[in-house]
Short mmCIF file of N, CA, C and O in Angstrom, two decimals:
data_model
loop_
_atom_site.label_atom_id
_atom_site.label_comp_id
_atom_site.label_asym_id
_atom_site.label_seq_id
_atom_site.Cartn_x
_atom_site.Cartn_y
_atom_site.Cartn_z
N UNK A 1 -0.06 -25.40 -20.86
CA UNK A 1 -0.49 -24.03 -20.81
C UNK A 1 0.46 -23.15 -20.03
O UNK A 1 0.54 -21.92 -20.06
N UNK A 2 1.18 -24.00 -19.32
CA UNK A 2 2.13 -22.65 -18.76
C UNK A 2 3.67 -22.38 -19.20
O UNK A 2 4.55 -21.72 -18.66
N UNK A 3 3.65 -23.13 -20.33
CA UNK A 3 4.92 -22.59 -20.63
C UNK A 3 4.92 -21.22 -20.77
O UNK A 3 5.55 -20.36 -20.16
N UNK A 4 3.83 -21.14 -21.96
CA UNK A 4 4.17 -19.28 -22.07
C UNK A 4 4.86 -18.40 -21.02
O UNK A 4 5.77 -17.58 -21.14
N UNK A 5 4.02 -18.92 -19.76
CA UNK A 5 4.48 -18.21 -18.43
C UNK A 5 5.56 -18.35 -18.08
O UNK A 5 6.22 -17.40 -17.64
N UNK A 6 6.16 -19.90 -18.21
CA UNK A 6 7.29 -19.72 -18.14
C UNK A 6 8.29 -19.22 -18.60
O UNK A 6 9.10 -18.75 -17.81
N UNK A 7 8.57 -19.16 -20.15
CA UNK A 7 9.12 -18.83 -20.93
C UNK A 7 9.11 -17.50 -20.78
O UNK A 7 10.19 -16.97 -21.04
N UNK A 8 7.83 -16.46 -20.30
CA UNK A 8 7.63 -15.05 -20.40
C UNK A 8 8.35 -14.55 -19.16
O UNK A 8 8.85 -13.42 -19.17
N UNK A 9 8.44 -15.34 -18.08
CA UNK A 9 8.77 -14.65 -16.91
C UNK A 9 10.25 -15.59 -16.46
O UNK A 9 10.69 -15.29 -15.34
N UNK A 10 10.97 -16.57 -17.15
CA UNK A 10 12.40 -17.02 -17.23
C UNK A 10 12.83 -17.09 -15.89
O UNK A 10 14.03 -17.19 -15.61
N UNK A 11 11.49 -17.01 -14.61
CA UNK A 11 12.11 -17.67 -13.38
C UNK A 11 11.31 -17.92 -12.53
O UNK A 11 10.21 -17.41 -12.79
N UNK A 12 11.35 -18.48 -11.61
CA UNK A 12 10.20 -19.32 -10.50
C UNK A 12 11.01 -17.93 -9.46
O UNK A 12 12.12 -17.38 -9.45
N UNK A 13 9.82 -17.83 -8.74
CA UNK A 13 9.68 -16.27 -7.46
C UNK A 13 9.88 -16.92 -6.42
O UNK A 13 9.19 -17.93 -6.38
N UNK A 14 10.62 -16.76 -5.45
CA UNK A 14 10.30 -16.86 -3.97
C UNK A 14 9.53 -16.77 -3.50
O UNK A 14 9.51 -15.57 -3.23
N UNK A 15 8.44 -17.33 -2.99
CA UNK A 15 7.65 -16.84 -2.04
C UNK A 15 7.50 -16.64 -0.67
O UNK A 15 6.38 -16.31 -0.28
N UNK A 16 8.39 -16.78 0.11
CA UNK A 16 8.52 -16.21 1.55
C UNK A 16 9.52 -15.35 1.76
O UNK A 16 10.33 -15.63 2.65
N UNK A 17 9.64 -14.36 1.16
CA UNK A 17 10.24 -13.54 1.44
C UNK A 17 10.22 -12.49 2.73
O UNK A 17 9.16 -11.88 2.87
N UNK A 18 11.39 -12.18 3.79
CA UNK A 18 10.83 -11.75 4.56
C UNK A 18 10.35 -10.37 4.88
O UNK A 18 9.45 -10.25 5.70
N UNK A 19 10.90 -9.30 4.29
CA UNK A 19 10.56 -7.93 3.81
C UNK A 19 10.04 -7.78 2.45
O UNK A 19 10.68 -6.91 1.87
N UNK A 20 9.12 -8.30 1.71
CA UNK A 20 9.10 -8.38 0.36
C UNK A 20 8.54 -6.62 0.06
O UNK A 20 7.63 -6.06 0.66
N UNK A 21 8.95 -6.34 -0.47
CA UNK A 21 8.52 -5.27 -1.51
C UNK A 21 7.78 -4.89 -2.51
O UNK A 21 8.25 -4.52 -3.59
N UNK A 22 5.59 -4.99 -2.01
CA UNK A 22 5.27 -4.76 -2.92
C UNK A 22 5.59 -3.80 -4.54
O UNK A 22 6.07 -2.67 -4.67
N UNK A 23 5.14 -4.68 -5.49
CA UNK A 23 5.55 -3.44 -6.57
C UNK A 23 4.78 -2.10 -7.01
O UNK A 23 3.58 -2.36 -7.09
N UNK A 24 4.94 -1.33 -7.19
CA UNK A 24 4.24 0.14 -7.54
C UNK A 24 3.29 -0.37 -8.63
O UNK A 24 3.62 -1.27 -9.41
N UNK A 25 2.02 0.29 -8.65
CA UNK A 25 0.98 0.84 -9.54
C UNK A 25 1.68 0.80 -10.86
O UNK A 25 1.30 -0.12 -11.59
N UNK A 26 2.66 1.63 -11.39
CA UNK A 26 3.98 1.34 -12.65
C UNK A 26 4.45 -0.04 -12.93
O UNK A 26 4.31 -0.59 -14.02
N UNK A 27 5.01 -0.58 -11.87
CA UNK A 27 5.95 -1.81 -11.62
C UNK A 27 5.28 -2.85 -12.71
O UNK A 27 5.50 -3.40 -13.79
N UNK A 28 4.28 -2.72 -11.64
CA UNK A 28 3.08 -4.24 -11.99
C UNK A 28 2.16 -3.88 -12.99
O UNK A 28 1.40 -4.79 -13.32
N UNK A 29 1.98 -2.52 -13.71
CA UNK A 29 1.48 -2.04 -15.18
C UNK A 29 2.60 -2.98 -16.07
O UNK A 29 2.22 -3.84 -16.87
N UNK A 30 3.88 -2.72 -15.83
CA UNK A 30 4.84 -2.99 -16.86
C UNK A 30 4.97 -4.50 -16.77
O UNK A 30 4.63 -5.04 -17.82
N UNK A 31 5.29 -5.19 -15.99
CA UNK A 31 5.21 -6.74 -15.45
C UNK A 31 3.99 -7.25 -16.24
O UNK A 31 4.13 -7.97 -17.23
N UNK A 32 2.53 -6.78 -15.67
CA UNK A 32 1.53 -6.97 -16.38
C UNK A 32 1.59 -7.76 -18.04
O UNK A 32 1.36 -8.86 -18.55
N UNK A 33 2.17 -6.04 -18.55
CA UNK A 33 2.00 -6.15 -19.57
C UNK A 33 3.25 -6.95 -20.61
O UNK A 33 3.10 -7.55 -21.67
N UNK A 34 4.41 -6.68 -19.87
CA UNK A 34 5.44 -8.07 -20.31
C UNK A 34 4.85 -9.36 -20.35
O UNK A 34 4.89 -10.04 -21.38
N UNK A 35 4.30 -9.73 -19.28
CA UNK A 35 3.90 -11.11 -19.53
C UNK A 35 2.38 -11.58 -20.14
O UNK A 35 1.95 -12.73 -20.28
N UNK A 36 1.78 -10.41 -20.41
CA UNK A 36 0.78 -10.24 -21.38
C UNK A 36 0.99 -10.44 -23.08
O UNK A 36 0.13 -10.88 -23.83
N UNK A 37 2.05 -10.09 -23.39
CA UNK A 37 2.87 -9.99 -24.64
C UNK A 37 3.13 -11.26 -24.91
O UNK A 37 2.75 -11.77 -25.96
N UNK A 38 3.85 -11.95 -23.95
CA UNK A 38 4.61 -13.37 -23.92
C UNK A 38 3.29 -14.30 -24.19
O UNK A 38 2.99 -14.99 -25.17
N UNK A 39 2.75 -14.12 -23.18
CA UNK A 39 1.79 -15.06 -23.69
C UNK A 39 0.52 -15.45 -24.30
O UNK A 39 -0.16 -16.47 -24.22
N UNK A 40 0.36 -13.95 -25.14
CA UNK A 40 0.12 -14.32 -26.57
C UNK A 40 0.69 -14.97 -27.42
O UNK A 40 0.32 -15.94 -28.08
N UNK A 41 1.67 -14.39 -27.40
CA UNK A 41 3.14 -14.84 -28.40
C UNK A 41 2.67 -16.23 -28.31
O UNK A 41 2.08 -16.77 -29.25
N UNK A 42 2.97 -16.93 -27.00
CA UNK A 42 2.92 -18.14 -26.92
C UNK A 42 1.69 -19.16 -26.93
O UNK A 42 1.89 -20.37 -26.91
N UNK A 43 0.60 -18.71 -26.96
CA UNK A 43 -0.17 -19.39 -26.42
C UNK A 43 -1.08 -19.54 -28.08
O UNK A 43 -1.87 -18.64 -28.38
N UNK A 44 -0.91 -20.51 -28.87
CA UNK A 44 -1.76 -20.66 -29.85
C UNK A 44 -3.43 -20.20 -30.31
O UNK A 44 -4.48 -20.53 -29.75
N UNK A 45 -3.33 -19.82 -30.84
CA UNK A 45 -5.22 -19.39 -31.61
C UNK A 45 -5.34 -19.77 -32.67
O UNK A 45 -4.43 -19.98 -33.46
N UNK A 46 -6.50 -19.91 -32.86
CA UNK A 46 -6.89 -21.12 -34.32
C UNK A 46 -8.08 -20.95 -34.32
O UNK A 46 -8.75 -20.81 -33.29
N UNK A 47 -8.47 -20.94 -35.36
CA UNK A 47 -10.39 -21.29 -35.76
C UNK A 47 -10.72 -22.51 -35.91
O UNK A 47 -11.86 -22.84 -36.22
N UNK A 48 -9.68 -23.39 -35.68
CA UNK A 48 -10.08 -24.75 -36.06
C UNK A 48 -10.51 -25.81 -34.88
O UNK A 48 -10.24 -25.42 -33.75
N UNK A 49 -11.19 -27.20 -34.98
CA UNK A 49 -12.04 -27.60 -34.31
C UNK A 49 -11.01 -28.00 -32.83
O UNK A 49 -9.87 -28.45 -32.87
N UNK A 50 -11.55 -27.79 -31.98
CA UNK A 50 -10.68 -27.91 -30.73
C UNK A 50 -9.62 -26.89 -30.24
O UNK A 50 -8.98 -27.03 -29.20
N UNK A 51 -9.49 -25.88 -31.10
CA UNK A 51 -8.60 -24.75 -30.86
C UNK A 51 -9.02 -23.35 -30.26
O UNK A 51 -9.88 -22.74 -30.89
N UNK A 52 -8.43 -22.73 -28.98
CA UNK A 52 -9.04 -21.76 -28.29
C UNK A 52 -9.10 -20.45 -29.82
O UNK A 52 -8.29 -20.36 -30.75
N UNK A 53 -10.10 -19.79 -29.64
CA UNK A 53 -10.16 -18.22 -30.68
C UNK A 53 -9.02 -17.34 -30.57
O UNK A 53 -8.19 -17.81 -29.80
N UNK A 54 -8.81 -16.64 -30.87
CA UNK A 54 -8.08 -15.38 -30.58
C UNK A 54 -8.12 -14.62 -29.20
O UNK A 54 -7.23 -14.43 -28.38
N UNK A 55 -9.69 -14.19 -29.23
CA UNK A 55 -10.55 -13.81 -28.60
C UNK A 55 -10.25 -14.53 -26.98
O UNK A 55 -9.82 -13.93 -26.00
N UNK A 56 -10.58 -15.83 -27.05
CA UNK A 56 -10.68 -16.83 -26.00
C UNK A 56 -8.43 -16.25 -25.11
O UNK A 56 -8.16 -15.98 -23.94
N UNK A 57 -7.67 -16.30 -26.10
CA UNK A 57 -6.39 -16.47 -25.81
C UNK A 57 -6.23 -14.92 -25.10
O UNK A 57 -5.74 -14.71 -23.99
N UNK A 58 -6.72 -13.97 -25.98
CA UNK A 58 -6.46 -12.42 -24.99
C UNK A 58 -7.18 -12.34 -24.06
O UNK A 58 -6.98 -11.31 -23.41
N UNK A 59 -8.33 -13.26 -23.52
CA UNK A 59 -8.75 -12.83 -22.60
C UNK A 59 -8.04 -13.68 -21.18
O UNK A 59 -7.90 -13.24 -20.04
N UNK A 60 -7.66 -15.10 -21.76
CA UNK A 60 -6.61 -15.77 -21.00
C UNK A 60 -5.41 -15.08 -20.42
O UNK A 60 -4.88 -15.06 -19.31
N UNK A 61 -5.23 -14.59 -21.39
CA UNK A 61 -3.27 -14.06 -21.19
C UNK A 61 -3.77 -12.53 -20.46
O UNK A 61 -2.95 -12.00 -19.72
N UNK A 62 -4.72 -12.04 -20.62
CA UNK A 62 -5.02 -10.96 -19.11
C UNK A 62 -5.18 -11.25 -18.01
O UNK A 62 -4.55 -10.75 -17.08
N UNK A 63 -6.58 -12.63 -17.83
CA UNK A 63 -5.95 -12.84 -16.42
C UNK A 63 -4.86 -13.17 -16.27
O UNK A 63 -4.08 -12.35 -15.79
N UNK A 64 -4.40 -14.48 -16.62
CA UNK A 64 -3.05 -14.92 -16.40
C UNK A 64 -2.11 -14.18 -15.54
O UNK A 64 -1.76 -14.26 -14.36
N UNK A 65 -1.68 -13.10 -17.00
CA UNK A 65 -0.60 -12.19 -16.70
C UNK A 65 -1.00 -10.98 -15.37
O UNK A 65 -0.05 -10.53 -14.73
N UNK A 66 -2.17 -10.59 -15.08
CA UNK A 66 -2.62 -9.95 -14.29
C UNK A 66 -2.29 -10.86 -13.00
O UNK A 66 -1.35 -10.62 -12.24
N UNK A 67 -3.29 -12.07 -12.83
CA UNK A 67 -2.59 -12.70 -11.52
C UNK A 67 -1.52 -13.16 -11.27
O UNK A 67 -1.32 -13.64 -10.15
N UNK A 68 -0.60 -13.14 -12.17
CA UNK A 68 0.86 -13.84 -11.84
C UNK A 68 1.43 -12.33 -11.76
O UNK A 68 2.46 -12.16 -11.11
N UNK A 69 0.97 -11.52 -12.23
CA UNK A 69 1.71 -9.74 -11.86
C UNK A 69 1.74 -9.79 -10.93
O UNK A 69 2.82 -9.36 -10.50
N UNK A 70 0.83 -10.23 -9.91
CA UNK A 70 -0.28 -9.86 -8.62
C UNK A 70 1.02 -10.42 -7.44
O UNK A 70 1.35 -9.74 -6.47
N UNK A 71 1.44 -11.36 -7.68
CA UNK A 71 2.48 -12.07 -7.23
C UNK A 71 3.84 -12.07 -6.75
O UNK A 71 4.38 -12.69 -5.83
N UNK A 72 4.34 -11.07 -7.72
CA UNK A 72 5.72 -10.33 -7.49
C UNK A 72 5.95 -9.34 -6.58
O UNK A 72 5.11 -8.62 -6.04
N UNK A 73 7.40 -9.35 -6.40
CA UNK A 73 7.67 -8.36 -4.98
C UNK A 73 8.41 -7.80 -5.96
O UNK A 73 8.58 -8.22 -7.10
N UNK A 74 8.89 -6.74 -5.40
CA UNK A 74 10.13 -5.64 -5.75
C UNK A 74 11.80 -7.23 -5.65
O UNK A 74 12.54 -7.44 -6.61
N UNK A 75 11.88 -7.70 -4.83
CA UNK A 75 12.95 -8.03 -4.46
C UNK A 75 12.60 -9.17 -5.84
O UNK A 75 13.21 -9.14 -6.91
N UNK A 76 11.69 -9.96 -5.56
CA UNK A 76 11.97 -11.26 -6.63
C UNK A 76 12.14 -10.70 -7.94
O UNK A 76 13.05 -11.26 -8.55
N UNK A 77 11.42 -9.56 -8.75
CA UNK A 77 11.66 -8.74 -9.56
C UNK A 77 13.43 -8.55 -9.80
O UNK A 77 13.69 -8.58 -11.00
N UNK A 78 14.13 -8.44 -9.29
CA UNK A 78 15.37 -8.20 -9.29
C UNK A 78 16.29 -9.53 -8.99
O UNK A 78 17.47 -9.83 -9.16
N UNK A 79 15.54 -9.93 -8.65
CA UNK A 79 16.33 -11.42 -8.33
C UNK A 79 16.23 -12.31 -9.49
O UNK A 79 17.00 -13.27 -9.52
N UNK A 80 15.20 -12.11 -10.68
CA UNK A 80 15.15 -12.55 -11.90
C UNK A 80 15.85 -11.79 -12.67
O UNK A 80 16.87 -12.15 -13.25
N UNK A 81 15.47 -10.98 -12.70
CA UNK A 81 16.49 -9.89 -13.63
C UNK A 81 18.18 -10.02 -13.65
O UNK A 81 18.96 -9.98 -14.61
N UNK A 82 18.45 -10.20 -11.98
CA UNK A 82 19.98 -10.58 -12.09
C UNK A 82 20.31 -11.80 -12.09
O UNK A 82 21.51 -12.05 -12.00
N UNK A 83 19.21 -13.07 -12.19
CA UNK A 83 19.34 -14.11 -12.44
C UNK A 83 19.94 -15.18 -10.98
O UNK A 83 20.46 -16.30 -11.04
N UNK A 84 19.65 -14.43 -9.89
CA UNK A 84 19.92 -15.02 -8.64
C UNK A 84 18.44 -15.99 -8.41
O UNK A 84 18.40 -17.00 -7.71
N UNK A 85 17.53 -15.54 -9.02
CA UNK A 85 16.44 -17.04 -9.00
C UNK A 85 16.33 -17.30 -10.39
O UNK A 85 15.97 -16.50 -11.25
N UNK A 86 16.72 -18.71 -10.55
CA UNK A 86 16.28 -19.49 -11.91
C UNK A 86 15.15 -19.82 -12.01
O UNK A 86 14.40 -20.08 -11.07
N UNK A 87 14.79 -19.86 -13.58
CA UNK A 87 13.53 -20.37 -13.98
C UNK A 87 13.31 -21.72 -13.97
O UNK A 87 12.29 -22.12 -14.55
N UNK A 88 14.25 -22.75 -13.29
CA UNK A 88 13.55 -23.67 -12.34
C UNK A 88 13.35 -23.70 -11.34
O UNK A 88 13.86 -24.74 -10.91
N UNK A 89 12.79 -23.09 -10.45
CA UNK A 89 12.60 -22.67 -9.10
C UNK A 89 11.32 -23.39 -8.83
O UNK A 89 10.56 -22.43 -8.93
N UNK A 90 10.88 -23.97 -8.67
CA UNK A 90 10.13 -24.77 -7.86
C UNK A 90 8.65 -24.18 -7.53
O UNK A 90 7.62 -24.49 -8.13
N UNK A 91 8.76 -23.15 -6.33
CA UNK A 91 8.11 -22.25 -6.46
C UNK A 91 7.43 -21.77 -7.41
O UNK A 91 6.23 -22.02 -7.44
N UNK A 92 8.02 -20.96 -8.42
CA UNK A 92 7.82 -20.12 -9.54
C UNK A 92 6.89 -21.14 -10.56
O UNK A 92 5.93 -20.71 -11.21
N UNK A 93 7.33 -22.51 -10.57
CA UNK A 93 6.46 -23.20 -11.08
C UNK A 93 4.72 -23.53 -10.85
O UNK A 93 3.76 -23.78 -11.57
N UNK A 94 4.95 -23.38 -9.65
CA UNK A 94 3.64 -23.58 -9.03
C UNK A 94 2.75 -22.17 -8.93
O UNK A 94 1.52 -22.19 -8.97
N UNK A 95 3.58 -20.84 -8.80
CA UNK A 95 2.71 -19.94 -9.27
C UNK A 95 2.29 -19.84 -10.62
O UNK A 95 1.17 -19.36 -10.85
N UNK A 96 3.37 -20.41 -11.99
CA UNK A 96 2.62 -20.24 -12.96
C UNK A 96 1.28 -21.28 -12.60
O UNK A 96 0.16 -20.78 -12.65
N UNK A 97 1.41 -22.58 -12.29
CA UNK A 97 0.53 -23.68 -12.50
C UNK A 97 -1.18 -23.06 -11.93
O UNK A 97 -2.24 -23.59 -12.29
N UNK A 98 -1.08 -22.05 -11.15
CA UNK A 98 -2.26 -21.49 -10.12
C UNK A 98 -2.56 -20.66 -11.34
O UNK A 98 -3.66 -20.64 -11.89
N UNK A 99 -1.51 -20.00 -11.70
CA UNK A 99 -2.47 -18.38 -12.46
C UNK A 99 -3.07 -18.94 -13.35
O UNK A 99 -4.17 -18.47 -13.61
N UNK A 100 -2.61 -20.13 -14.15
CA UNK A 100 -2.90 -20.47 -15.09
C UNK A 100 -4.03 -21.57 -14.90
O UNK A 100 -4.44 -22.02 -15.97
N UNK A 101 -4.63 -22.11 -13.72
CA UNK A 101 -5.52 -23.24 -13.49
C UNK A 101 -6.58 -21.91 -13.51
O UNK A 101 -7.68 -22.04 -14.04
N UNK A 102 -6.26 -20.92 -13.04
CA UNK A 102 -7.28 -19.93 -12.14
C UNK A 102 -8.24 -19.16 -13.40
O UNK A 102 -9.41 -18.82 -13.22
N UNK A 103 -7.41 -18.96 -14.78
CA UNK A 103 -7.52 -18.42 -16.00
C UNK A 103 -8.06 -19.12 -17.30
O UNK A 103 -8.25 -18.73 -18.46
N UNK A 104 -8.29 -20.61 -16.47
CA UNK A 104 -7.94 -21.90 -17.98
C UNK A 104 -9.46 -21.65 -18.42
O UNK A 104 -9.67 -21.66 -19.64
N UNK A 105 -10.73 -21.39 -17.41
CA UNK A 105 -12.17 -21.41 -18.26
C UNK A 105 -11.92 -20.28 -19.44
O UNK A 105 -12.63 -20.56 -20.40
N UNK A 106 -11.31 -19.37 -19.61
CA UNK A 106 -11.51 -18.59 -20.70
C UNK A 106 -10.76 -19.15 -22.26
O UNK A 106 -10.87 -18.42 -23.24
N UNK A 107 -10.13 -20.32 -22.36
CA UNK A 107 -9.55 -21.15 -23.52
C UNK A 107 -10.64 -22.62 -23.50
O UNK A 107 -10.45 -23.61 -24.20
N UNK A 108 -11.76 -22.46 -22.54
CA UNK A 108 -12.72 -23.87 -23.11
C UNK A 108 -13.51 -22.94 -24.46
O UNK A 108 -13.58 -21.77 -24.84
N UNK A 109 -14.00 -24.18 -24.83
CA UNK A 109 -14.54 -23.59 -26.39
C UNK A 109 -16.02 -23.34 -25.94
O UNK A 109 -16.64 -23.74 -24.95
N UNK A 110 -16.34 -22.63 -26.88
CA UNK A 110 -17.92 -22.17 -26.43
C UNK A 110 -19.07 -22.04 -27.38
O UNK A 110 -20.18 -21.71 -26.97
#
């Protein structure tokens, strides 16, 4: 389940940063919704037996992408972008692994 995340956000975040830079009301709209996109894209829907709905997947990929938005600084933001943190970062892994443990009841079937 977390590739999407991974794949959507192409890097693991720092997390101790020592001045971090929350992101603006804008920032984390746009972040949001980038990794809202992604992981639809990614995250399979099916009507078939054992497969999350449509339904079940957009409501996933909001939290998701909402709490892994929640996460970012101004600085790690830029530090992906210029590719000074890779998307094996260690870290970054373990925030997808949370947003995505934190989000997983909305892909059980019902």
């Amino acid at each position: 389940m977390t590739k999407f995340l991974q794949a959507g956000l192409c890097a693991a975040l720092l997390s101790g940063m020592a001045a971090a830079t929350p992101l603006s009301s804008g920032q984390h709209q746009l972040l949001q919704g980038f990794l809202m996109r992604s992981c639809v894209k990614r995250t399979p829907a099916s009507d078939g037996v054992g497969q999350p709905g449509n339904e079940q997947v957009q409501r996933y990929c909001q939290c998701a992408s909402e709490k892994l938005a929640g996460t970012f600084s101004e600085e790690e933001v830029m530090g992906v972008v210029t590719g000074q943190i890779k998307k094996d970062d260690p870290r970054g892994k373990q925030r997808l692994k949370e947003a995505s443990a934190a989000c997983g009841q909305y892909l059980e079937q019902r």
